[in-house]
Tab-separated table of C-alpha atoms in Angstrom:
chain	number	residue	atom	x	y	z
N	1480	MET	CA	7.818	-12.646	12.439
N	1481	LYS	CA	6.792	-12.170	8.150
N	1482	VAL	CA	4.090	-10.810	7.599
N	1483	ASP	CA	2.176	-11.068	3.775
N	1484	ALA	CA	1.147	-8.081	2.188
N	1485	PHE	CA	-1.501	-8.320	-1.159
N	1486	LEU	CA	-1.040	-5.262	-3.316
N	1487	VAL	CA	-4.571	-4.670	-5.311
N	1488	ASN	CA	-5.646	-1.977	-7.499
N	1489	SER	CA	-9.138	-0.762	-6.489
N	1490	PHE	CA	-11.769	0.717	-8.643
N	1491	THR	CA	-9.996	-0.160	-11.707
N	1492	ALA	CA	-11.196	0.193	-15.432
N	1493	ASN	CA	-11.708	-2.924	-17.739
N	1494	GLY	CA	-8.647	-4.318	-15.342
N	1495	SER	CA	-6.203	-1.027	-15.575
N	1496	GLY	CA	-5.810	2.087	-13.250
N	1497	GLY	CA	-7.611	1.789	-9.823
N	1498	ASN	CA	-6.256	2.898	-6.597
N	1499	PRO	CA	-3.606	0.650	-5.093
N	1500	ALA	CA	-4.261	-0.518	-1.494
N	1501	GLY	CA	-2.278	-2.473	0.648
N	1502	VAL	CA	-4.405	-5.913	2.285
N	1503	VAL	CA	-2.945	-8.336	5.139
N	1504	LEU	CA	-5.041	-10.880	6.441
N	1505	GLN	CA	-4.938	-12.429	9.560
N	1506	ALA	CA	-4.240	-9.482	11.503
N	1507	ASP	CA	-5.301	-10.314	14.949
N	1508	ASN	CA	-1.825	-9.942	16.457
N	1509	LEU	CA	-0.707	-7.085	14.844
N	1510	SER	CA	-0.669	-3.987	17.309
N	1511	ASN	CA	-1.765	-0.657	15.961
N	1512	GLU	CA	2.468	0.055	16.022
N	1513	GLN	CA	2.552	-2.751	13.900
N	1514	LYS	CA	-0.115	-1.588	11.827
N	1515	LEU	CA	1.109	1.810	11.004
N	1516	ALA	CA	4.986	0.516	9.665
N	1517	ILE	CA	3.519	-2.050	7.810
N	1518	ALA	CA	1.672	0.418	6.235
N	1519	GLN	CA	4.571	2.650	5.772
N	1520	VAL	CA	6.488	-0.150	4.143
N	1521	VAL	CA	3.850	-0.959	1.827
N	1522	GLY	CA	3.742	2.384	1.120
N	1523	TYR	CA	0.441	2.952	-0.259
N	1524	SER	CA	-2.261	5.364	0.502
N	1525	GLU	CA	-4.041	3.213	2.976
N	1526	THR	CA	-3.510	-0.343	3.727
N	1527	ALA	CA	-6.678	-2.371	5.707
N	1528	PHE	CA	-6.164	-4.644	8.172
N	1529	VAL	CA	-8.902	-7.839	8.279
N	1530	SER	CA	-9.359	-9.708	11.746
N	1531	GLN	CA	-11.594	-12.391	13.088
N	1532	ASP	CA	-15.059	-10.774	14.531
N	1533	ASP	CA	-16.384	-12.587	17.534
N	1534	GLU	CA	-20.125	-11.154	16.543
N	1535	VAL	CA	-19.866	-10.105	12.634
N	1536	ASP	CA	-17.792	-11.655	9.894
N	1537	PHE	CA	-14.705	-9.368	9.895
N	1538	GLY	CA	-13.517	-6.771	11.733
N	1539	LEU	CA	-11.360	-3.968	9.172
N	1540	SER	CA	-8.662	-1.425	10.488
N	1541	PHE	CA	-7.017	1.164	8.124
N	1542	PHE	CA	-3.885	2.944	8.218
N	1543	THR	CA	-2.253	5.548	6.151
N	1544	ILE	CA	1.634	5.898	6.274
N	1545	THR	CA	0.585	8.635	8.995
N	1546	GLY	CA	-1.626	7.153	11.250
N	1547	GLU	CA	-4.726	5.277	11.230
N	1548	VAL	CA	-8.381	6.744	10.105
N	1549	ASP	CA	-11.326	5.224	10.874
N	1550	PHE	CA	-12.531	4.135	7.660
N	1551	CYS	CA	-11.179	3.552	3.822
N	1552	GLY	CA	-13.626	2.600	0.776
N	1553	HIS	CA	-10.820	1.469	-1.509
N	1554	ALA	CA	-9.001	-0.119	1.043
N	1555	THR	CA	-12.068	-2.097	1.878
N	1556	LEU	CA	-12.787	-2.892	-1.980
N	1557	ALA	CA	-9.528	-4.096	-2.102
N	1558	ALA	CA	-9.844	-6.506	0.887
N	1559	PHE	CA	-13.264	-7.927	0.294
N	1560	SER	CA	-11.385	-8.655	-3.443
N	1561	ILE	CA	-8.483	-10.323	-2.150
N	1562	MET	CA	-10.464	-12.778	0.094
N	1563	TYR	CA	-12.777	-13.566	-2.698
N	1564	LYS	CA	-10.330	-14.387	-5.253
N	1565	LYS	CA	-8.335	-16.642	-2.582
N	1566	GLY	CA	-11.176	-18.483	-1.350
N	1567	VAL	CA	-11.262	-17.244	2.005
N	1568	ILE	CA	-14.870	-16.206	1.132
N	1569	THR	CA	-17.497	-16.522	-1.433
N	1570	ALA	CA	-20.126	-14.458	-2.992
N	1571	GLY	CA	-22.687	-13.326	-0.728
N	1572	ARG	CA	-23.286	-10.629	1.957
N	1573	TYR	CA	-20.435	-10.003	4.573
N	1574	VAL	CA	-20.395	-7.646	7.515
N	1575	GLN	CA	-17.359	-5.693	8.422
N	1576	ARG	CA	-16.898	-4.099	11.852
N	1577	THR	CA	-15.142	-0.560	11.648
N	1578	LYS	CA	-14.500	2.474	13.525
N	1579	VAL	CA	-17.507	4.615	11.878
N	1580	GLY	CA	-19.478	1.156	12.836
N	1581	LEU	CA	-21.183	-1.549	10.920
N	1582	LEU	CA	-21.294	-1.969	7.400
N	1583	ALA	CA	-22.375	-4.935	4.529
N	1584	VAL	CA	-20.463	-5.939	1.959
N	1585	THR	CA	-21.493	-7.726	-1.071
N	1586	ILE	CA	-19.905	-9.608	-3.684
N	1587	ALA	CA	-21.177	-10.482	-7.127
N	1588	SER	CA	-20.248	-13.618	-9.000
N	1589	ASN	CA	-18.630	-12.045	-11.613
N	1590	GLY	CA	-15.976	-10.243	-8.431
N	1591	GLN	CA	-17.559	-6.875	-8.161
N	1592	ILE	CA	-17.408	-5.550	-4.613
N	1593	VAL	CA	-20.546	-3.477	-2.930
N	1594	MET	CA	-20.000	-1.249	-0.134
N	1595	GLU	CA	-22.604	-0.139	2.594
N	1596	GLN	CA	-21.463	3.040	3.356
N	1597	LYS	CA	-22.436	5.173	7.007
N	1598	LEU	CA	-25.258	7.219	6.221
N	1599	PRO	CA	-24.354	11.221	5.156
N	1600	GLU	CA	-23.391	13.819	7.936
N	1601	TYR	CA	-23.842	17.075	6.397
N	1602	LEU	CA	-21.589	19.259	8.845
N	1603	GLY	CA	-21.471	22.762	7.255
N	1604	VAL	CA	-21.032	24.710	4.114
N	1605	PHE	CA	-18.179	27.261	3.115
N	1606	GLY	CA	-17.934	30.243	1.470
N	1607	TYR	CA	-16.466	30.094	-2.639
N	1608	GLU	CA	-13.196	32.654	-1.082
N	1609	ALA	CA	-12.338	30.222	1.472
N	1610	ILE	CA	-11.876	27.233	-0.831
N	1611	SER	CA	-10.446	29.451	-4.029
N	1612	GLU	CA	-7.027	29.769	-2.761
N	1613	LEU	CA	-6.832	26.227	-1.044
N	1614	ILE	CA	-6.984	25.286	-5.247
N	1615	GLY	CA	-6.297	27.869	-7.295
N	1616	ILE	CA	-9.293	28.333	-9.086
N	1617	ASP	CA	-11.166	31.903	-8.961
N	1618	VAL	CA	-13.925	33.038	-6.499
N	1619	LYS	CA	-16.173	34.230	-9.320
N	1620	THR	CA	-15.384	31.010	-11.476
N	1621	LEU	CA	-16.642	29.042	-8.523
N	1622	ALA	CA	-19.603	30.957	-7.865
N	1623	SER	CA	-20.596	30.248	-11.406
N	1624	THR	CA	-21.783	26.393	-11.071
N	1625	GLN	CA	-24.393	27.910	-8.429
N	1626	LEU	CA	-23.573	24.836	-6.300
N	1627	PRO	CA	-22.832	25.249	-2.676
N	1628	ILE	CA	-19.452	23.670	-1.264
N	1629	GLU	CA	-20.035	21.588	1.550
N	1630	VAL	CA	-18.753	19.044	4.059
N	1631	ILE	CA	-20.148	15.364	3.738
N	1632	SER	CA	-19.201	12.334	5.468
N	1633	THR	CA	-20.409	8.573	4.858
N	1634	GLY	CA	-17.394	7.893	6.761
N	1635	LEU	CA	-14.995	10.371	6.778
N	1636	PRO	CA	-15.545	14.254	6.374
N	1637	ASP	CA	-14.554	15.620	2.474
N	1638	ILE	CA	-15.410	19.450	1.257
N	1639	MET	CA	-17.330	18.652	-1.570
N	1640	VAL	CA	-15.913	21.439	-4.502
N	1641	PRO	CA	-18.040	21.240	-7.582
N	1642	VAL	CA	-15.932	23.071	-10.424
N	1643	PRO	CA	-17.567	24.075	-13.997
N	1644	PHE	CA	-16.536	21.752	-16.814
N	1645	GLY	CA	-13.341	22.267	-17.984
N	1646	TYR	CA	-12.224	23.163	-14.795
N	1647	LEU	CA	-11.089	20.326	-13.011
N	1648	ASP	CA	-7.603	19.598	-14.377
N	1649	LYS	CA	-6.986	23.112	-14.064
N	1650	ILE	CA	-6.434	23.040	-10.195
N	1651	GLN	CA	-3.478	24.018	-8.306
N	1652	VAL	CA	-3.894	23.236	-4.813
N	1653	ASN	CA	-1.965	24.756	-2.088
N	1654	GLU	CA	-0.364	21.526	-0.242
N	1655	HIS	CA	0.199	23.442	3.009
N	1656	LEU	CA	-2.624	25.788	3.234
N	1657	LEU	CA	-5.095	22.831	2.569
N	1658	SER	CA	-3.068	21.090	5.476
N	1659	GLU	CA	-3.737	23.501	7.559
N	1660	PHE	CA	-7.289	24.641	6.330
N	1661	CYS	CA	-7.933	20.460	7.008
N	1662	LYS	CA	-6.563	20.481	10.419
N	1663	LYS	CA	-8.012	23.409	11.327
N	1664	HIS	CA	-11.788	22.052	10.973
N	1665	ASP	CA	-10.962	18.656	11.466
N	1666	LEU	CA	-11.124	17.540	7.789
N	1667	VAL	CA	-9.927	14.655	5.759
N	1668	GLY	CA	-9.493	16.462	2.572
N	1669	LEU	CA	-11.157	17.893	-0.304
N	1670	HIS	CA	-12.901	16.199	-3.449
N	1671	ALA	CA	-13.483	18.128	-6.241
N	1672	PHE	CA	-15.644	17.246	-9.314
N	1673	GLU	CA	-16.947	18.644	-12.248
N	1674	LEU	CA	-20.429	17.072	-13.640
N	1675	CYS	CA	-20.047	15.677	-17.206
N	1676	GLU	CA	-21.839	16.817	-20.512
N	1677	GLY	CA	-23.243	14.505	-23.342
N	1678	LYS	CA	-23.409	11.197	-23.209
N	1679	SER	CA	-20.456	9.959	-21.927
N	1680	GLY	CA	-22.200	7.840	-19.072
N	1681	LEU	CA	-20.363	8.760	-16.617
N	1682	THR	CA	-22.048	11.219	-14.040
N	1683	ALA	CA	-19.014	13.522	-12.393
N	1684	SER	CA	-15.106	13.858	-13.116
N	1685	CYS	CA	-13.580	13.999	-9.731
N	1686	ARG	CA	-10.243	14.745	-8.071
N	1687	ASN	CA	-9.439	13.961	-4.345
N	1688	PHE	CA	-6.538	15.613	-1.913
N	1689	ALA	CA	-5.911	14.719	0.925
N	1690	PRO	CA	-2.194	16.053	1.676
N	1691	LEU	CA	-2.497	16.247	6.256
N	1692	PHE	CA	-2.853	12.357	5.934
N	1693	GLY	CA	0.314	12.370	3.082
N	1694	ILE	CA	-1.810	11.876	0.166
N	1695	PRO	CA	-1.429	14.392	-2.290
N	1696	GLU	CA	-3.611	13.143	-4.838
N	1697	GLU	CA	-5.344	10.053	-4.927
N	1698	SER	CA	-6.868	7.774	-8.153
N	1699	ALA	CA	-9.762	6.830	-6.255
N	1700	THR	CA	-11.782	7.912	-3.053
N	1701	GLY	CA	-14.443	4.962	-2.322
N	1702	SER	CA	-15.758	7.314	1.182
N	1703	ALA	CA	-15.907	10.831	-0.786
N	1704	SER	CA	-17.752	8.836	-3.949
N	1705	GLY	CA	-20.364	8.123	-1.263
N	1706	ALA	CA	-20.580	11.730	-0.414
N	1707	LEU	CA	-20.392	13.096	-3.672
N	1708	ALA	CA	-23.569	10.683	-4.553
N	1709	CYS	CA	-25.208	12.189	-1.022
N	1710	TYR	CA	-24.379	15.838	-2.681
N	1711	LEU	CA	-25.826	15.022	-5.344
N	1712	SER	CA	-29.072	13.367	-4.556
N	1713	LYS	CA	-29.373	16.837	-2.342
N	1714	TYR	CA	-29.352	19.140	-4.682
N	1715	LEU	CA	-29.539	18.022	-8.121
N	1716	SER	CA	-31.830	14.978	-8.047
N	1717	SER	CA	-35.513	14.077	-6.919
N	1718	GLU	CA	-35.507	10.810	-7.417
N	1719	HIS	CA	-35.667	8.267	-4.834
N	1720	MET	CA	-33.185	5.929	-5.520
N	1721	ASN	CA	-30.620	7.539	-7.860
N	1722	ASP	CA	-27.417	5.924	-9.332
N	1723	PHE	CA	-24.389	7.460	-10.244
N	1724	THR	CA	-20.863	6.921	-12.020
N	1725	PHE	CA	-18.057	8.281	-11.226
N	1726	GLU	CA	-14.810	9.025	-13.032
N	1727	GLN	CA	-11.311	9.475	-10.623
N	1728	GLY	CA	-7.538	9.355	-11.652
N	1729	ARG	CA	-7.624	11.443	-15.039
N	1730	ALA	CA	-5.062	13.917	-14.280
N	1731	MET	CA	-2.853	10.856	-12.026
N	1732	ASN	CA	-3.304	9.048	-15.902
N	1733	CYS	CA	-4.664	6.416	-14.075
N	1734	VAL	CA	-8.397	6.191	-14.704
N	1735	SER	CA	-10.480	4.897	-12.348
N	1736	ILE	CA	-14.298	4.143	-12.565
N	1737	ILE	CA	-16.247	3.777	-9.304
N	1738	THR	CA	-20.367	3.236	-9.161
N	1739	ALA	CA	-22.398	4.399	-6.150
N	1740	SER	CA	-26.464	4.784	-5.384
N	1741	VAL	CA	-28.540	6.541	-2.968
N	1742	GLU	CA	-31.687	5.088	-1.764
N	1743	SER	CA	-34.003	7.250	0.014
N	1744	ASN	CA	-37.141	8.489	0.360
N	1745	GLU	CA	-38.982	11.879	1.267
N	1746	LEU	CA	-37.680	12.290	5.049
N	1747	ALA	CA	-34.382	10.513	4.793
N	1748	THR	CA	-31.213	8.875	3.350
N	1749	LEU	CA	-32.200	5.182	3.995
N	1750	LYS	CA	-28.912	3.338	2.085
N	1751	VAL	CA	-25.321	4.507	0.653
N	1752	MET	CA	-23.505	1.966	-1.565
N	1753	VAL	CA	-20.046	2.548	-3.769
N	1754	GLY	CA	-18.788	-0.067	-5.667
N	1755	GLY	CA	-16.373	-1.778	-8.002
N	1756	PHE	CA	-13.793	-3.655	-9.076
N	1757	ALA	CA	-10.402	-4.536	-7.955
N	1758	GLN	CA	-7.110	-6.331	-9.561
N	1759	GLU	CA	-4.589	-7.885	-7.598
N	1760	ILE	CA	-0.990	-6.425	-8.998
N	1761	GLY	CA	1.116	-8.146	-6.379
N	1762	GLN	CA	2.637	-9.359	-3.293
N	1763	GLN	CA	4.851	-7.773	-0.361
N	1764	GLN	CA	6.569	-10.084	1.998
N	1765	ILE	CA	7.619	-7.579	5.276
N	1766	PHE	CA	10.013	-8.858	7.596
N	1767	VAL	CA	10.004	-8.105	11.190
N	1768	TYR	CA	13.435	-6.008	11.130
N	1769	GLN	CA	11.499	-3.916	8.524
N	1770	ILE	CA	8.426	-3.369	10.781
N	1771	ARG	CA	11.128	-2.159	13.743
N	1772	ILE	CA	12.884	-0.202	11.071
N	1773	ALA	CA	9.703	1.724	9.912
N	1774	ALA	CA	8.525	2.474	13.524
N	1775	ARG	CA	11.653	3.925	14.552
N	1776	SER	CA	12.807	5.624	11.542
N	1777	GLY	CA	9.468	6.829	10.310
N	1778	VAL	CA	11.251	6.425	6.890
N	1779	LEU	CA	9.183	5.073	3.878
N	1780	ILE	CA	11.015	1.741	3.281
N	1781	SER	CA	10.343	1.684	-0.586
N	1782	SER	CA	12.498	4.514	-0.566
N	1783	VAL	CA	15.549	3.073	1.573
N	1784	LYS	CA	18.648	1.319	-0.319
N	1785	PRO	CA	19.502	-2.031	0.875
N	1786	ALA	CA	22.728	-0.598	2.293
N	1787	GLN	CA	20.607	1.942	4.347
N	1788	ILE	CA	18.240	-0.387	5.736
N	1789	LEU	CA	21.615	-2.525	6.970
N	1790	GLU	CA	22.790	0.863	8.587
N	1791	MET	CA	19.750	1.177	10.278
N	1792	TYR	CA	19.463	-2.005	11.444
N	1793	SER	CA	22.636	-1.814	13.191
N	1794	TYR	CA	21.076	0.710	15.513
């Protein structure tokens, strides 16, 4: 069996930067174990698997190198961008089935993808003391923002952590402590941000850390960007329609641009949308013996030399 994986950078800025994701089309006959093994072979933070669906346009599932996650924004963008550019679909509105529910995706004629996200869940607030040791920023500095640290989910629960301007690049994450913290509180990761000053056109610069899921840092995070848009709408804006532009990946020398919008009324949030562009960067053919190796050994195939592949395959 041969599986073709498309390699795609999502949330690119003028064709560069972005966050890489794998995309596998026609994944209907793949088991979850095979999907996990394929994701390990691809080696990116997430790989999206696209299947047919009896009721909506497509079913999507998402796997990191350690397991399945309910939703992934940048892998969704990658999947629909590839389908559009390969002529599988045309510009228009589609509905995908995910583990967080049915979500709409709109494709513009210029290739921009805008994804609907799950309506926000506000899951609790942490004190500055609890977060300080996780990111290496002292309590007094965190408290100076006068903004809360809150867990918000628009698909995946992330901790929204505001830091003063100039401190984002100074974050030093303790991956062990953050992983244990996320495991204890059933969280995916931490999304730190600093509000941008001046007329840069950016709302905030961001960094995202999810070491519990094998992601030390990510250069663009769609789900967390939706959550951040809801956070900013809640605490810093009084308009019923809010539009935001986020920069992420600067500390990784891989700048990404993510747009987000929140529509609400006096009573509730009505819609959360996250958008951007994607760029195909290659394709990878994965053969059944590689999938078996990854599934049996737990070793990332990208880090294995050919001689080791033969050795493992001989088992």
